[in-house]
Amino acid sequence: MRQVRLIILLCIPFVTLFSASCSKKENKVTGVVMSSSDVPAWFPAIPFPEENQYSTEKWELGKQLFYDKRLSRDNTISCASCHKADIAFSDNIAKSIGVGGLPGRQNAPTLANVAYQPYYTRAGGVATLEMQILVPIQEHDEFDFNIVDIATLLNEIPEYVQMSREAFDRDPDPYVITRAIATFERTMVSGNSPYDKYEHRGDRRGVSDAAVRGMKLFFSTRTNCSSCHSGFNFTDYSFKNNGLYTEYADPGRQRLTGKAEDNALFKVPTLRNIALTAPYMHDGSLNSLEEVVKHYNSGGRPHLNKSPLIQPLGLTMQEQKDLIAFLNTLTDVEFINNKKHYYENK
């Protein structure tokens, strides 16, 4: 995988070049595709950037691009190939397959609530969602393509030219592609799980006694789960080593910073819809929530950079089951069944 620093340098020319020529067109927000009811009251407003405010036209273009396999060099994969709507825009294999059948380097994370992330990739080396769109496009084991060549291709498709002009008042180019897909992805908001309904509305349906016990464990100082998996999105976006291995094949954040203290550190993931997004960890090496809880209960393996929060927990088998019962209440069925997210009605 290329250095994330290199990725950023490659992104900057596209961002600056096409931002400079961006039209001053007023974007229309109709509410047909997205409304305030799509964002739970206990969530912050979706942080659309000033230079890429939401519009229905952008959303529709971004959705079509998200599902279009022509964005890959050999027309075999799209964004949706590795981020499947019915499993919270994640993948169900350890490492997604790119062009030419090449496996990726890391497990594909969920895109649920991706709008709220302060930085992107597991190493945190990409500053904006618009810039992140460029990463899979250029990676050899993902799309293995060039965004300029993609823009040339889209300009030969009348439908895309029309949609681009309606959304951005300009023909398809890298600016249009990155901004449109980012707009679609920012509306992937998930916050109506049984846990949310219980916590914020007092609705006990879907929350068993075991789940309540597991919830108390999760938020206790005994487990420290909520020290990292905190806030409305169940992550503090910090970088941690959780003792998965004594030695890691993947250097994690060190790839970006070059610092020894960042070796094998990865961004703390959201736990929302966690029951749907197996396999787990940065490399997809754990196949079930039972394996994940067992790992944390053991305290993990020794590593120089392992977080001091990772300690043996001493949970009984029943307590481990209770914790898993709670994690299952974070599944947002309304989100994964939202037909607006599918290219064709589900």
Short mmCIF file of C-alpha atoms in Angstrom, two decimals:
data_model
loop_
_atom_site.label_atom_id
_atom_site.label_comp_id
_atom_site.label_asym_id
_atom_site.label_seq_id
_atom_site.Cartn_x
_atom_site.Cartn_y
_atom_site.Cartn_z
CA MET A 1 0.00 0.00 0.00
CA ARG A 2 1.28 3.44 -0.79
CA GLN A 3 2.28 5.70 2.05
CA VAL A 4 -0.74 7.71 3.24
CA ARG A 5 1.49 10.77 3.02
CA LEU A 6 1.85 10.11 -0.69
CA ILE A 7 -1.90 9.73 -1.03
CA ILE A 8 -2.42 13.14 0.50
CA LEU A 9 0.10 14.72 -1.84
CA LEU A 10 -1.69 13.15 -4.78
CA CYS A 11 -5.02 14.43 -3.52
CA ILE A 12 -3.96 18.05 -3.05
CA PRO A 13 -3.58 18.96 -6.73
CA PHE A 14 -7.09 17.72 -7.50
CA VAL A 15 -8.59 19.47 -4.50
CA THR A 16 -6.95 22.82 -5.18
CA LEU A 17 -7.25 22.75 -8.96
CA PHE A 18 -10.91 21.95 -9.09
CA SER A 19 -11.92 23.97 -6.05
CA ALA A 20 -10.48 27.06 -7.68
CA SER A 21 -12.76 26.72 -10.68
CA CYS A 22 -15.87 25.68 -8.76
CA SER A 23 -19.07 27.38 -9.85
CA LYS A 24 -20.91 29.72 -7.50
CA LYS A 25 -24.19 27.99 -8.36
CA GLU A 26 -26.75 27.97 -5.54
CA ASN A 27 -27.42 24.33 -4.56
CA LYS A 28 -31.03 23.33 -4.07
CA VAL A 29 -31.97 21.45 -0.90
CA THR A 30 -35.37 19.91 -1.51
CA GLY A 31 -35.63 17.41 1.34
CA VAL A 32 -36.94 14.79 -1.10
CA VAL A 33 -33.94 12.54 -0.57
CA MET A 34 -32.97 13.65 2.91
CA SER A 35 -34.85 15.41 5.69
CA SER A 36 -34.19 16.34 9.30
CA SER A 37 -36.00 13.17 10.38
CA ASP A 38 -33.15 11.15 8.87
CA VAL A 39 -30.87 12.39 11.67
CA PRO A 40 -31.79 11.28 15.22
CA ALA A 41 -32.42 14.12 17.66
CA TRP A 42 -29.52 12.94 19.85
CA PHE A 43 -27.07 13.18 16.92
CA PRO A 44 -25.27 16.33 15.79
CA ALA A 45 -26.31 17.76 12.43
CA ILE A 46 -24.48 16.18 9.51
CA PRO A 47 -21.32 18.30 9.07
CA PHE A 48 -21.50 19.08 5.36
CA PRO A 49 -18.48 21.22 4.42
CA GLU A 50 -19.10 24.81 3.42
CA GLU A 51 -17.76 24.09 -0.06
CA ASN A 52 -19.83 20.91 -0.47
CA GLN A 53 -23.26 21.55 0.97
CA TYR A 54 -26.00 18.99 0.47
CA SER A 55 -28.28 19.01 -2.55
CA THR A 56 -30.57 16.34 -3.94
CA GLU A 57 -28.83 16.51 -7.31
CA LYS A 58 -25.42 15.87 -5.75
CA TRP A 59 -26.83 13.00 -3.72
CA GLU A 60 -28.40 11.31 -6.74
CA LEU A 61 -25.20 11.64 -8.76
CA GLY A 62 -23.10 10.37 -5.84
CA LYS A 63 -25.37 7.38 -5.35
CA GLN A 64 -25.10 6.38 -9.00
CA LEU A 65 -21.32 6.72 -8.94
CA PHE A 66 -21.11 4.72 -5.69
CA TYR A 67 -22.70 1.73 -7.44
CA ASP A 68 -20.94 2.15 -10.81
CA LYS A 69 -18.26 -0.49 -11.56
CA ARG A 70 -16.86 1.66 -14.35
CA LEU A 71 -14.91 3.52 -11.67
CA SER A 72 -12.53 0.53 -11.52
CA ARG A 73 -9.91 -0.22 -14.16
CA ASP A 74 -11.48 -3.48 -15.31
CA ASN A 75 -15.14 -2.61 -14.60
CA THR A 76 -15.43 -5.34 -11.95
CA ILE A 77 -15.93 -3.47 -8.67
CA SER A 78 -17.62 -0.37 -7.32
CA CYS A 79 -17.67 1.31 -3.93
CA ALA A 80 -20.70 -0.86 -3.14
CA SER A 81 -18.73 -4.04 -3.85
CA CYS A 82 -16.80 -3.61 -0.60
CA HIS A 83 -19.37 -1.52 1.28
CA LYS A 84 -22.63 -3.46 1.07
CA ALA A 85 -25.79 -1.66 2.15
CA ASP A 86 -27.43 -4.68 3.78
CA ILE A 87 -24.52 -5.13 6.20
CA ALA A 88 -24.20 -1.47 7.17
CA PHE A 89 -21.98 -0.62 4.20
CA SER A 90 -19.21 -3.00 5.28
CA ASP A 91 -17.94 -6.27 3.82
CA ASN A 92 -18.38 -9.85 4.98
CA ILE A 93 -14.88 -11.10 4.17
CA ALA A 94 -11.61 -10.38 5.93
CA LYS A 95 -10.11 -8.39 3.05
CA SER A 96 -12.15 -7.21 0.10
CA ILE A 97 -11.22 -8.25 -3.41
CA GLY A 98 -10.03 -5.58 -5.84
CA VAL A 99 -9.38 -5.57 -9.58
CA GLY A 100 -7.72 -8.67 -10.94
CA GLY A 101 -8.82 -10.63 -7.88
CA LEU A 102 -6.23 -8.96 -5.64
CA PRO A 103 -7.07 -9.00 -1.91
CA GLY A 104 -6.95 -5.68 -0.06
CA ARG A 105 -4.55 -4.90 2.78
CA GLN A 106 -7.09 -4.20 5.54
CA ASN A 107 -10.64 -5.07 6.49
CA ALA A 108 -13.23 -2.74 4.91
CA PRO A 109 -14.88 -0.65 7.67
CA THR A 110 -18.55 0.30 7.83
CA LEU A 111 -19.53 3.62 6.25
CA ALA A 112 -22.35 4.14 8.74
CA ASN A 113 -21.99 7.64 10.23
CA VAL A 114 -18.85 8.22 8.18
CA ALA A 115 -19.77 11.92 7.99
CA TYR A 116 -18.82 12.40 11.64
CA GLN A 117 -15.28 11.06 11.41
CA PRO A 118 -12.57 13.71 11.97
CA TYR A 119 -10.13 11.88 9.65
CA TYR A 120 -10.14 8.84 7.40
CA THR A 121 -8.41 5.48 6.83
CA ARG A 122 -7.44 3.26 9.74
CA ALA A 123 -4.23 5.27 10.13
CA GLY A 124 -6.08 8.60 10.09
CA GLY A 125 -3.97 10.03 7.28
CA VAL A 126 -6.68 11.58 5.11
CA ALA A 127 -8.29 14.81 6.24
CA THR A 128 -11.65 14.86 4.44
CA LEU A 129 -14.18 12.46 2.99
CA GLU A 130 -13.72 14.08 -0.41
CA MET A 131 -10.01 13.26 -0.34
CA GLN A 132 -10.70 9.74 0.91
CA ILE A 133 -12.67 8.98 -2.27
CA LEU A 134 -9.36 9.14 -4.15
CA VAL A 135 -7.73 6.42 -2.04
CA PRO A 136 -9.54 3.30 -3.33
CA ILE A 137 -9.52 4.70 -6.87
CA GLN A 138 -5.73 4.81 -7.08
CA GLU A 139 -4.82 1.77 -4.96
CA HIS A 140 -3.53 -1.12 -7.10
CA ASP A 141 -5.42 -3.71 -5.04
CA GLU A 142 -8.68 -1.75 -5.15
CA PHE A 143 -9.84 0.22 -8.24
CA ASP A 144 -6.36 0.64 -9.74
CA PHE A 145 -7.54 3.58 -11.84
CA ASN A 146 -6.91 7.28 -12.36
CA ILE A 147 -9.64 9.75 -11.49
CA VAL A 148 -8.78 11.91 -14.51
CA ASP A 149 -9.38 8.91 -16.76
CA ILE A 150 -12.65 8.21 -14.94
CA ALA A 151 -13.76 11.79 -15.60
CA THR A 152 -12.94 11.39 -19.30
CA LEU A 153 -15.04 8.22 -19.36
CA LEU A 154 -18.00 9.90 -17.63
CA ASN A 155 -17.93 12.78 -20.11
CA GLU A 156 -18.74 10.26 -22.85
CA ILE A 157 -21.95 9.22 -21.02
CA PRO A 158 -24.78 11.75 -21.65
CA GLU A 159 -26.62 10.82 -18.46
CA TYR A 160 -23.60 11.62 -16.32
CA VAL A 161 -22.96 14.88 -18.15
CA GLN A 162 -26.54 15.97 -17.53
CA MET A 163 -26.51 14.92 -13.86
CA SER A 164 -23.17 16.65 -13.31
CA ARG A 165 -24.41 19.90 -14.82
CA GLU A 166 -27.57 19.78 -12.73
CA ALA A 167 -25.62 19.12 -9.52
CA PHE A 168 -22.54 21.28 -10.03
CA ASP A 169 -23.15 23.38 -13.16
CA ARG A 170 -20.11 21.78 -14.79
CA ASP A 171 -19.15 18.65 -16.72
CA PRO A 172 -17.83 15.57 -14.87
CA ASP A 173 -14.33 16.07 -13.45
CA PRO A 174 -12.44 14.96 -10.32
CA TYR A 175 -14.08 17.72 -8.28
CA VAL A 176 -17.55 16.50 -9.25
CA ILE A 177 -16.76 12.83 -8.65
CA THR A 178 -15.30 13.26 -5.17
CA ARG A 179 -17.90 15.78 -4.00
CA ALA A 180 -20.86 13.79 -5.27
CA ILE A 181 -19.81 10.48 -3.72
CA ALA A 182 -18.93 12.22 -0.44
CA THR A 183 -22.41 13.80 -0.37
CA PHE A 184 -24.08 10.41 -0.75
CA GLU A 185 -21.88 8.81 1.90
CA ARG A 186 -22.51 11.60 4.42
CA THR A 187 -26.20 10.75 4.47
CA MET A 188 -25.52 7.18 5.68
CA VAL A 189 -26.70 8.02 9.19
CA SER A 190 -27.45 5.16 11.58
CA GLY A 191 -28.91 5.88 15.02
CA ASN A 192 -32.24 4.08 15.48
CA SER A 193 -31.12 0.81 17.01
CA PRO A 194 -32.95 -0.88 19.92
CA TYR A 195 -30.30 0.66 22.20
CA ASP A 196 -31.13 4.16 20.94
CA LYS A 197 -34.85 3.63 21.40
CA TYR A 198 -34.27 2.30 24.91
CA GLU A 199 -31.79 5.00 25.94
CA HIS A 200 -33.52 8.00 24.39
CA ARG A 201 -37.20 7.01 24.24
CA GLY A 202 -37.56 4.50 27.05
CA ASP A 203 -38.68 1.82 24.56
CA ARG A 204 -37.66 -1.55 26.02
CA ARG A 205 -38.65 -3.60 22.96
CA GLY A 206 -35.66 -5.42 21.51
CA VAL A 207 -33.63 -4.99 24.70
CA SER A 208 -33.54 -8.14 26.81
CA ASP A 209 -32.59 -8.47 30.47
CA ALA A 210 -29.27 -9.92 29.31
CA ALA A 211 -28.70 -6.88 27.09
CA VAL A 212 -29.37 -4.53 30.02
CA ARG A 213 -26.84 -6.41 32.12
CA GLY A 214 -24.39 -6.24 29.22
CA MET A 215 -25.00 -2.52 28.86
CA LYS A 216 -24.06 -1.97 32.49
CA LEU A 217 -20.90 -3.99 31.96
CA PHE A 218 -20.04 -2.06 28.80
CA PHE A 219 -20.26 1.31 30.53
CA SER A 220 -18.53 0.13 33.71
CA THR A 221 -14.97 0.76 34.85
CA ARG A 222 -14.60 -2.99 35.11
CA THR A 223 -14.49 -3.42 31.33
CA ASN A 224 -13.51 0.12 30.21
CA CYS A 225 -15.24 -0.55 26.86
CA SER A 226 -16.73 2.94 26.79
CA SER A 227 -13.37 4.57 27.42
CA CYS A 228 -12.62 4.15 23.71
CA HIS A 229 -16.04 3.28 22.30
CA SER A 230 -17.70 6.43 23.56
CA GLY A 231 -20.12 9.10 22.42
CA PHE A 232 -23.13 8.83 20.14
CA ASN A 233 -21.10 6.89 17.57
CA PHE A 234 -19.41 4.54 20.05
CA THR A 235 -15.87 5.66 19.19
CA ASP A 236 -13.52 8.40 20.32
CA TYR A 237 -11.60 8.13 17.00
CA SER A 238 -8.33 7.68 18.87
CA PHE A 239 -5.55 5.33 17.78
CA LYS A 240 -4.95 2.27 19.92
CA ASN A 241 -3.18 -1.06 19.98
CA ASN A 242 -5.41 -3.72 21.51
CA GLY A 243 -2.91 -6.55 21.85
CA LEU A 244 -4.19 -8.58 18.93
CA TYR A 245 -0.64 -9.74 18.11
CA THR A 246 2.81 -9.65 19.64
CA GLU A 247 4.16 -8.62 16.22
CA TYR A 248 2.08 -7.05 13.47
CA ALA A 249 2.50 -7.47 9.72
CA ASP A 250 0.69 -4.14 9.29
CA PRO A 251 2.49 -1.15 10.88
CA GLY A 252 -0.76 0.77 11.23
CA ARG A 253 -0.42 4.48 11.99
CA GLN A 254 3.37 4.20 11.85
CA ARG A 255 3.02 4.01 8.07
CA LEU A 256 1.91 7.63 8.21
CA THR A 257 4.04 9.10 10.98
CA GLY A 258 7.18 6.96 10.90
CA LYS A 259 7.18 6.98 14.72
CA ALA A 260 7.94 3.83 16.70
CA GLU A 261 5.26 4.72 19.23
CA ASP A 262 2.66 4.56 16.44
CA ASN A 263 3.54 1.02 15.38
CA ALA A 264 0.43 -1.17 15.15
CA LEU A 265 -1.92 1.60 16.25
CA PHE A 266 -5.27 1.70 14.47
CA LYS A 267 -8.25 4.02 14.67
CA VAL A 268 -10.89 2.88 17.15
CA PRO A 269 -13.92 1.80 15.05
CA THR A 270 -17.55 2.53 15.71
CA LEU A 271 -19.51 -0.28 17.34
CA ARG A 272 -22.77 0.68 15.67
CA ASN A 273 -24.17 -2.27 13.69
CA ILE A 274 -21.23 -4.31 14.96
CA ALA A 275 -23.22 -7.56 14.81
CA LEU A 276 -23.48 -7.11 11.03
CA THR A 277 -19.90 -6.18 10.20
CA ALA A 278 -17.94 -9.39 10.85
CA PRO A 279 -15.15 -10.31 10.46
CA TYR A 280 -13.47 -7.98 12.94
CA MET A 281 -10.21 -6.14 13.64
CA HIS A 282 -8.07 -4.23 11.15
CA ASP A 283 -7.24 -7.45 9.30
CA GLY A 284 -10.55 -9.27 9.66
CA SER A 285 -8.89 -12.02 11.71
CA LEU A 286 -11.68 -12.54 14.26
CA ASN A 287 -14.85 -14.04 12.85
CA SER A 288 -17.44 -13.51 15.57
CA LEU A 289 -18.37 -11.28 18.48
CA GLU A 290 -17.71 -14.26 20.72
CA GLU A 291 -14.08 -14.27 19.54
CA VAL A 292 -13.82 -10.49 20.01
CA VAL A 293 -15.15 -10.57 23.58
CA LYS A 294 -12.92 -13.55 24.38
CA HIS A 295 -9.91 -11.58 23.12
CA TYR A 296 -10.65 -8.58 25.32
CA ASN A 297 -11.51 -10.78 28.27
CA SER A 298 -8.05 -12.35 28.01
CA GLY A 299 -6.31 -8.97 28.09
CA GLY A 300 -4.70 -9.54 24.70
CA ARG A 301 -1.11 -10.33 23.84
CA PRO A 302 1.89 -8.28 24.99
CA HIS A 303 2.96 -5.47 22.67
CA LEU A 304 5.13 -2.44 23.36
CA ASN A 305 2.33 -0.07 22.29
CA LYS A 306 -0.63 -1.95 23.75
CA SER A 307 -3.10 0.40 25.44
CA PRO A 308 -3.00 0.23 29.25
CA LEU A 309 -6.79 -0.02 29.11
CA ILE A 310 -6.49 -3.54 27.69
CA GLN A 311 -6.32 -5.75 30.78
CA PRO A 312 -7.71 -9.21 31.67
CA LEU A 313 -11.37 -8.71 32.59
CA GLY A 314 -12.27 -11.93 34.35
CA LEU A 315 -15.75 -12.05 32.84
CA THR A 316 -17.78 -15.20 33.39
CA MET A 317 -19.30 -16.98 30.40
CA GLN A 318 -22.69 -15.48 31.28
CA GLU A 319 -21.21 -11.98 31.48
CA GLN A 320 -19.60 -12.44 28.07
CA LYS A 321 -22.97 -13.50 26.66
CA ASP A 322 -24.59 -10.47 28.30
CA LEU A 323 -22.02 -8.15 26.71
CA ILE A 324 -22.71 -9.67 23.29
CA ALA A 325 -26.45 -9.30 23.87
CA PHE A 326 -25.87 -5.58 24.40
CA LEU A 327 -23.72 -5.28 21.28
CA ASN A 328 -26.55 -6.83 19.30
CA THR A 329 -28.85 -3.99 20.39
CA LEU A 330 -26.66 -1.60 18.37
CA THR A 331 -28.01 -3.08 15.10
CA ASP A 332 -30.12 -0.51 13.25
CA VAL A 333 -32.56 -2.52 11.13
CA GLU A 334 -34.19 0.63 9.78
CA PHE A 335 -30.83 1.78 8.46
CA ILE A 336 -29.96 -1.40 6.59
CA ASN A 337 -33.48 -1.60 5.14
CA ASN A 338 -33.62 2.03 4.04
CA LYS A 339 -34.43 1.75 0.33
CA LYS A 340 -32.93 5.16 -0.36
CA HIS A 341 -29.47 3.65 0.11
CA TYR A 342 -29.96 0.97 -2.55
CA TYR A 343 -29.39 1.54 -6.24
CA GLU A 344 -32.54 -0.43 -6.94
CA ASN A 345 -35.37 -0.71 -4.46
CA LYS A 346 -34.67 -3.55 -2.10
#
